[in-house]
Amino acid sequence: MLRNCEVCSKRFRTSIYDIKQGHGRYCSRQCKGISSRGIPSKRRIPIEKRFWTKVLKTDGCWLWQAYKHPKGYGYVGVEGNRNDKAHRVAYRLTYGDFDRKLHVLHKCDNPPCVRPDHLFLGTNLDNIKDRMAKGRMTGLKGEKNPRAKLTMDQAREIRAIKGISQEKIAQRYHVTQSLISKIKLKQNWDY
């Protein structure tokens, strides 16, 4: 017999015997509220109640206090073994479900912030434009890039070379042919 889990609403198979015995209400031990070691599970507490207990509300940003990725974004367990970014969960809890393809962006540019009025939805392009506007996607070119292998003078020399293959120029300067191509197309260096 198919039933819906009382916690996560997932469809699962159970027997009439289990239902008569008062069982068959949950799809898994986790939804039943028991961990694999027989200890009551925290996941039984709805995300709506668990989430806001892990937030420090200040006059400005509301800061996520639980697990944070090294880049500063908070993470929270949402269903089963799945985790989601805390600011995405805050947006969903406040404004309702949204297309998972969309990004949740920060007006405040503070990764651990989960304050709903600091968050807004955007496409991937919106996210890129937002990062560029806030100076987090600088795209350092030429000598400004700490990994640059050539100087500005060498890049100018390379642009001036005519009649020699890019592979031979690359060998001469101990770089790749693709870098020579980008220099000639003015993609890697500011002139």
PDB file of C-alpha atoms in Angstrom:
ATOM      1  CA  MET A   1       0.000   0.000   0.000  1.00  0.00           C
ATOM      2  CA  LEU A   2       1.300   3.516  -0.899  1.00  0.00           C
ATOM      3  CA  ARG A   3       1.120   6.320   1.668  1.00  0.00           C
ATOM      4  CA  ASN A   4       2.516   9.824   2.120  1.00  0.00           C
ATOM      5  CA  CYS A   5       5.074  10.343   4.875  1.00  0.00           C
ATOM      6  CA  GLU A   6       3.675  12.553   7.654  1.00  0.00           C
ATOM      7  CA  VAL A   7       6.923  14.543   7.854  1.00  0.00           C
ATOM      8  CA  CYS A   8       8.284  14.982   4.313  1.00  0.00           C
ATOM      9  CA  SER A   9       5.195  13.976   2.251  1.00  0.00           C
ATOM     10  CA  LYS A  10       7.280  11.531   0.208  1.00  0.00           C
ATOM     11  CA  ARG A  11       5.316   8.531  -1.163  1.00  0.00           C
ATOM     12  CA  PHE A  12       6.422   5.202   0.299  1.00  0.00           C
ATOM     13  CA  ARG A  13       5.247   1.594   0.413  1.00  0.00           C
ATOM     14  CA  THR A  14       3.935   0.042   3.641  1.00  0.00           C
ATOM     15  CA  SER A  15       1.723  -2.875   4.651  1.00  0.00           C
ATOM     16  CA  ILE A  16      -1.829  -2.882   6.046  1.00  0.00           C
ATOM     17  CA  TYR A  17      -0.448  -4.820   9.044  1.00  0.00           C
ATOM     18  CA  ASP A  18       1.971  -1.931   9.862  1.00  0.00           C
ATOM     19  CA  ILE A  19      -0.856   0.601   9.586  1.00  0.00           C
ATOM     20  CA  LYS A  20      -3.072  -1.453  11.956  1.00  0.00           C
ATOM     21  CA  GLN A  21      -0.168  -1.672  14.422  1.00  0.00           C
ATOM     22  CA  GLY A  22       0.182   2.130  14.395  1.00  0.00           C
ATOM     23  CA  HIS A  23       3.251   2.077  12.153  1.00  0.00           C
ATOM     24  CA  GLY A  24       3.616   3.001   8.481  1.00  0.00           C
ATOM     25  CA  ARG A  25       3.378   6.748   9.073  1.00  0.00           C
ATOM     26  CA  TYR A  26       6.962   7.686   8.094  1.00  0.00           C
ATOM     27  CA  CYS A  27       9.086   6.859   5.051  1.00  0.00           C
ATOM     28  CA  SER A  28      12.351   6.484   7.009  1.00  0.00           C
ATOM     29  CA  ARG A  29      13.856   6.313  10.481  1.00  0.00           C
ATOM     30  CA  GLN A  30      14.990   9.892  10.061  1.00  0.00           C
ATOM     31  CA  CYS A  31      11.441  11.151   9.414  1.00  0.00           C
ATOM     32  CA  LYS A  32      10.216   9.028  12.313  1.00  0.00           C
ATOM     33  CA  GLY A  33      12.648  10.968  14.450  1.00  0.00           C
ATOM     34  CA  ILE A  34      15.084   8.195  15.277  1.00  0.00           C
ATOM     35  CA  SER A  35      18.696   8.163  14.145  1.00  0.00           C
ATOM     36  CA  SER A  36      20.506   4.979  13.110  1.00  0.00           C
ATOM     37  CA  ARG A  37      21.758   4.694  16.730  1.00  0.00           C
ATOM     38  CA  GLY A  38      18.236   4.838  18.182  1.00  0.00           C
ATOM     39  CA  ILE A  39      18.619   8.456  19.389  1.00  0.00           C
ATOM     40  CA  PRO A  40      15.810  10.942  18.639  1.00  0.00           C
ATOM     41  CA  SER A  41      16.696  12.894  15.496  1.00  0.00           C
ATOM     42  CA  LYS A  42      16.927  16.696  15.269  1.00  0.00           C
ATOM     43  CA  ARG A  43      15.537  16.513  11.731  1.00  0.00           C
ATOM     44  CA  ARG A  44      12.079  15.843  13.157  1.00  0.00           C
ATOM     45  CA  ILE A  45      11.971  19.502  14.204  1.00  0.00           C
ATOM     46  CA  PRO A  46      10.618  21.436  11.192  1.00  0.00           C
ATOM     47  CA  ILE A  47      13.111  23.624   9.346  1.00  0.00           C
ATOM     48  CA  GLU A  48      10.950  26.694  10.081  1.00  0.00           C
ATOM     49  CA  LYS A  49      11.649  26.298  13.820  1.00  0.00           C
ATOM     50  CA  ARG A  50      15.255  25.076  13.603  1.00  0.00           C
ATOM     51  CA  PHE A  51      16.436  27.707  11.141  1.00  0.00           C
ATOM     52  CA  TRP A  52      15.808  30.971  13.013  1.00  0.00           C
ATOM     53  CA  THR A  53      17.369  29.644  16.251  1.00  0.00           C
ATOM     54  CA  LYS A  54      20.736  29.681  14.432  1.00  0.00           C
ATOM     55  CA  VAL A  55      20.555  33.360  13.458  1.00  0.00           C
ATOM     56  CA  LEU A  56      22.034  36.328  15.345  1.00  0.00           C
ATOM     57  CA  LYS A  57      19.788  39.320  14.589  1.00  0.00           C
ATOM     58  CA  THR A  58      21.598  42.659  14.692  1.00  0.00           C
ATOM     59  CA  ASP A  59      20.464  46.132  13.640  1.00  0.00           C
ATOM     60  CA  GLY A  60      22.006  45.501  10.213  1.00  0.00           C
ATOM     61  CA  CYS A  61      22.619  42.002   8.938  1.00  0.00           C
ATOM     62  CA  TRP A  62      21.177  38.841  10.496  1.00  0.00           C
ATOM     63  CA  LEU A  63      24.185  36.539  10.765  1.00  0.00           C
ATOM     64  CA  TRP A  64      24.137  32.768  10.361  1.00  0.00           C
ATOM     65  CA  GLN A  65      25.745  31.196  13.455  1.00  0.00           C
ATOM     66  CA  ALA A  66      25.907  27.494  12.489  1.00  0.00           C
ATOM     67  CA  TYR A  67      28.136  25.823   9.881  1.00  0.00           C
ATOM     68  CA  LYS A  68      29.734  28.161   7.335  1.00  0.00           C
ATOM     69  CA  HIS A  69      31.642  27.342   4.164  1.00  0.00           C
ATOM     70  CA  PRO A  70      35.165  28.857   4.038  1.00  0.00           C
ATOM     71  CA  LYS A  71      33.772  31.549   1.679  1.00  0.00           C
ATOM     72  CA  GLY A  72      31.406  32.604   4.478  1.00  0.00           C
ATOM     73  CA  TYR A  73      28.069  31.241   3.229  1.00  0.00           C
ATOM     74  CA  GLY A  74      26.021  29.388   5.831  1.00  0.00           C
ATOM     75  CA  TYR A  75      24.643  25.879   5.214  1.00  0.00           C
ATOM     76  CA  VAL A  76      21.722  24.074   6.835  1.00  0.00           C
ATOM     77  CA  GLY A  77      20.255  20.565   6.525  1.00  0.00           C
ATOM     78  CA  VAL A  78      16.873  20.818   4.850  1.00  0.00           C
ATOM     79  CA  GLU A  79      15.489  17.392   3.955  1.00  0.00           C
ATOM     80  CA  GLY A  80      16.974  13.945   4.223  1.00  0.00           C
ATOM     81  CA  ASN A  81      20.725  14.293   3.797  1.00  0.00           C
ATOM     82  CA  ARG A  82      20.478  17.404   1.601  1.00  0.00           C
ATOM     83  CA  ASN A  83      22.008  20.742   2.643  1.00  0.00           C
ATOM     84  CA  ASP A  84      21.237  24.144   1.187  1.00  0.00           C
ATOM     85  CA  LYS A  85      22.745  27.601   1.560  1.00  0.00           C
ATOM     86  CA  ALA A  86      21.256  29.382   4.560  1.00  0.00           C
ATOM     87  CA  HIS A  87      20.407  32.573   2.664  1.00  0.00           C
ATOM     88  CA  ARG A  88      18.442  30.527   0.085  1.00  0.00           C
ATOM     89  CA  VAL A  89      16.487  28.841   2.894  1.00  0.00           C
ATOM     90  CA  ALA A  90      15.817  32.220   4.568  1.00  0.00           C
ATOM     91  CA  TYR A  91      14.437  33.578   1.301  1.00  0.00           C
ATOM     92  CA  ARG A  92      12.252  30.476   0.787  1.00  0.00           C
ATOM     93  CA  LEU A  93      10.921  30.564   4.367  1.00  0.00           C
ATOM     94  CA  THR A  94      10.028  34.256   4.069  1.00  0.00           C
ATOM     95  CA  TYR A  95       8.789  34.663   0.499  1.00  0.00           C
ATOM     96  CA  GLY A  96       7.867  31.102  -0.514  1.00  0.00           C
ATOM     97  CA  ASP A  97       9.293  28.654  -3.016  1.00  0.00           C
ATOM     98  CA  PHE A  98      11.128  29.887  -6.138  1.00  0.00           C
ATOM     99  CA  ASP A  99      12.766  28.417  -9.220  1.00  0.00           C
ATOM    100  CA  ARG A 100      15.914  26.554  -8.098  1.00  0.00           C
ATOM    101  CA  LYS A 101      17.761  27.859 -11.170  1.00  0.00           C
ATOM    102  CA  LEU A 102      17.634  31.386  -9.742  1.00  0.00           C
ATOM    103  CA  HIS A 103      20.308  32.764  -7.430  1.00  0.00           C
ATOM    104  CA  VAL A 104      19.562  34.472  -4.117  1.00  0.00           C
ATOM    105  CA  LEU A 105      21.753  37.571  -4.061  1.00  0.00           C
ATOM    106  CA  HIS A 106      22.793  39.821  -1.165  1.00  0.00           C
ATOM    107  CA  LYS A 107      22.165  43.591  -1.260  1.00  0.00           C
ATOM    108  CA  CYS A 108      24.569  43.885   1.688  1.00  0.00           C
ATOM    109  CA  ASP A 109      27.318  41.741   0.059  1.00  0.00           C
ATOM    110  CA  ASN A 110      27.757  39.843   3.350  1.00  0.00           C
ATOM    111  CA  PRO A 111      27.804  36.031   2.762  1.00  0.00           C
ATOM    112  CA  PRO A 112      26.607  34.929   6.256  1.00  0.00           C
ATOM    113  CA  CYS A 113      23.658  37.375   6.161  1.00  0.00           C
ATOM    114  CA  VAL A 114      20.197  35.745   6.063  1.00  0.00           C
ATOM    115  CA  ARG A 115      18.071  38.857   6.658  1.00  0.00           C
ATOM    116  CA  PRO A 116      15.197  38.521   4.154  1.00  0.00           C
ATOM    117  CA  ASP A 117      15.074  42.207   3.183  1.00  0.00           C
ATOM    118  CA  HIS A 118      18.797  42.037   2.309  1.00  0.00           C
ATOM    119  CA  LEU A 119      18.125  39.239  -0.222  1.00  0.00           C
ATOM    120  CA  PHE A 120      16.779  39.285  -3.769  1.00  0.00           C
ATOM    121  CA  LEU A 121      16.397  36.825  -6.648  1.00  0.00           C
ATOM    122  CA  GLY A 122      18.412  37.019  -9.850  1.00  0.00           C
ATOM    123  CA  THR A 123      19.612  35.001 -12.807  1.00  0.00           C
ATOM    124  CA  ASN A 124      23.192  33.826 -13.252  1.00  0.00           C
ATOM    125  CA  LEU A 125      23.852  36.931 -15.375  1.00  0.00           C
ATOM    126  CA  ASP A 126      22.410  39.145 -12.613  1.00  0.00           C
ATOM    127  CA  ASN A 127      24.767  37.429 -10.151  1.00  0.00           C
ATOM    128  CA  ILE A 128      27.790  38.094 -12.371  1.00  0.00           C
ATOM    129  CA  LYS A 129      26.810  41.750 -12.877  1.00  0.00           C
ATOM    130  CA  ASP A 130      26.259  42.149  -9.124  1.00  0.00           C
ATOM    131  CA  ARG A 131      29.725  40.707  -8.355  1.00  0.00           C
ATOM    132  CA  MET A 132      31.341  42.995 -10.917  1.00  0.00           C
ATOM    133  CA  ALA A 133      29.492  46.067  -9.589  1.00  0.00           C
ATOM    134  CA  LYS A 134      30.660  45.256  -6.052  1.00  0.00           C
ATOM    135  CA  GLY A 135      34.272  44.727  -7.178  1.00  0.00           C
ATOM    136  CA  ARG A 136      34.467  41.010  -6.377  1.00  0.00           C
ATOM    137  CA  MET A 137      35.098  39.924  -9.962  1.00  0.00           C
ATOM    138  CA  THR A 138      37.972  42.075 -11.037  1.00  0.00           C
ATOM    139  CA  GLY A 139      39.415  39.894 -13.819  1.00  0.00           C
ATOM    140  CA  LEU A 140      42.965  41.177 -13.374  1.00  0.00           C
ATOM    141  CA  LYS A 141      44.740  41.376 -16.715  1.00  0.00           C
ATOM    142  CA  GLY A 142      48.391  41.561 -17.669  1.00  0.00           C
ATOM    143  CA  GLU A 143      50.949  42.496 -15.038  1.00  0.00           C
ATOM    144  CA  LYS A 144      48.143  43.214 -12.541  1.00  0.00           C
ATOM    145  CA  ASN A 145      47.478  39.474 -12.393  1.00  0.00           C
ATOM    146  CA  PRO A 146      49.797  37.915  -9.781  1.00  0.00           C
ATOM    147  CA  ARG A 147      50.187  34.802 -11.968  1.00  0.00           C
ATOM    148  CA  ALA A 148      51.328  36.727 -15.059  1.00  0.00           C
ATOM    149  CA  LYS A 149      54.255  35.094 -16.849  1.00  0.00           C
ATOM    150  CA  LEU A 150      55.070  38.018 -19.109  1.00  0.00           C
ATOM    151  CA  THR A 151      55.641  41.724 -18.755  1.00  0.00           C
ATOM    152  CA  MET A 152      53.751  44.471 -20.613  1.00  0.00           C
ATOM    153  CA  ASP A 153      56.810  45.038 -22.837  1.00  0.00           C
ATOM    154  CA  GLN A 154      56.912  41.346 -23.780  1.00  0.00           C
ATOM    155  CA  ALA A 155      53.186  41.398 -24.600  1.00  0.00           C
ATOM    156  CA  ARG A 156      53.760  44.415 -26.899  1.00  0.00           C
ATOM    157  CA  GLU A 157      56.664  42.566 -28.590  1.00  0.00           C
ATOM    158  CA  ILE A 158      54.449  39.527 -29.145  1.00  0.00           C
ATOM    159  CA  ARG A 159      51.690  41.666 -30.684  1.00  0.00           C
ATOM    160  CA  ALA A 160      54.227  43.214 -33.066  1.00  0.00           C
ATOM    161  CA  ILE A 161      55.607  39.867 -34.318  1.00  0.00           C
ATOM    162  CA  LYS A 162      54.341  38.980 -37.795  1.00  0.00           C
ATOM    163  CA  GLY A 163      54.952  35.923 -39.987  1.00  0.00           C
ATOM    164  CA  ILE A 164      55.873  33.485 -37.190  1.00  0.00           C
ATOM    165  CA  SER A 165      53.463  30.843 -35.905  1.00  0.00           C
ATOM    166  CA  GLN A 166      51.953  31.277 -32.464  1.00  0.00           C
ATOM    167  CA  GLU A 167      53.441  27.907 -31.430  1.00  0.00           C
ATOM    168  CA  LYS A 168      56.997  29.138 -32.167  1.00  0.00           C
ATOM    169  CA  ILE A 169      56.361  32.440 -30.363  1.00  0.00           C
ATOM    170  CA  ALA A 170      55.048  30.458 -27.379  1.00  0.00           C
ATOM    171  CA  GLN A 171      58.207  28.317 -27.315  1.00  0.00           C
ATOM    172  CA  ARG A 172      60.395  31.430 -27.460  1.00  0.00           C
ATOM    173  CA  TYR A 173      58.629  32.998 -24.429  1.00  0.00           C
ATOM    174  CA  HIS A 174      58.056  29.702 -22.557  1.00  0.00           C
ATOM    175  CA  VAL A 175      54.264  30.064 -22.490  1.00  0.00           C
ATOM    176  CA  THR A 176      51.332  28.317 -24.186  1.00  0.00           C
ATOM    177  CA  GLN A 177      50.028  28.989 -27.669  1.00  0.00           C
ATOM    178  CA  SER A 178      46.615  29.893 -26.219  1.00  0.00           C
ATOM    179  CA  LEU A 179      48.228  32.702 -24.174  1.00  0.00           C
ATOM    180  CA  ILE A 180      49.889  34.054 -27.334  1.00  0.00           C
ATOM    181  CA  SER A 181      46.516  33.968 -29.077  1.00  0.00           C
ATOM    182  CA  LYS A 182      44.850  35.864 -26.207  1.00  0.00           C
ATOM    183  CA  ILE A 183      47.608  38.491 -26.266  1.00  0.00           C
ATOM    184  CA  LYS A 184      47.228  38.988 -30.022  1.00  0.00           C
ATOM    185  CA  LEU A 185      43.430  39.269 -29.612  1.00  0.00           C
ATOM    186  CA  LYS A 186      43.888  41.738 -26.695  1.00  0.00           C
ATOM    187  CA  GLN A 187      42.016  39.457 -24.285  1.00  0.00           C
ATOM    188  CA  ASN A 188      44.668  39.134 -21.556  1.00  0.00           C
ATOM    189  CA  TRP A 189      46.460  42.448 -21.532  1.00  0.00           C
ATOM    190  CA  ASP A 190      45.411  46.088 -21.246  1.00  0.00           C
ATOM    191  CA  TYR A 191      47.093  48.239 -23.899  1.00  0.00           C
TER     192      TYR A 191
END
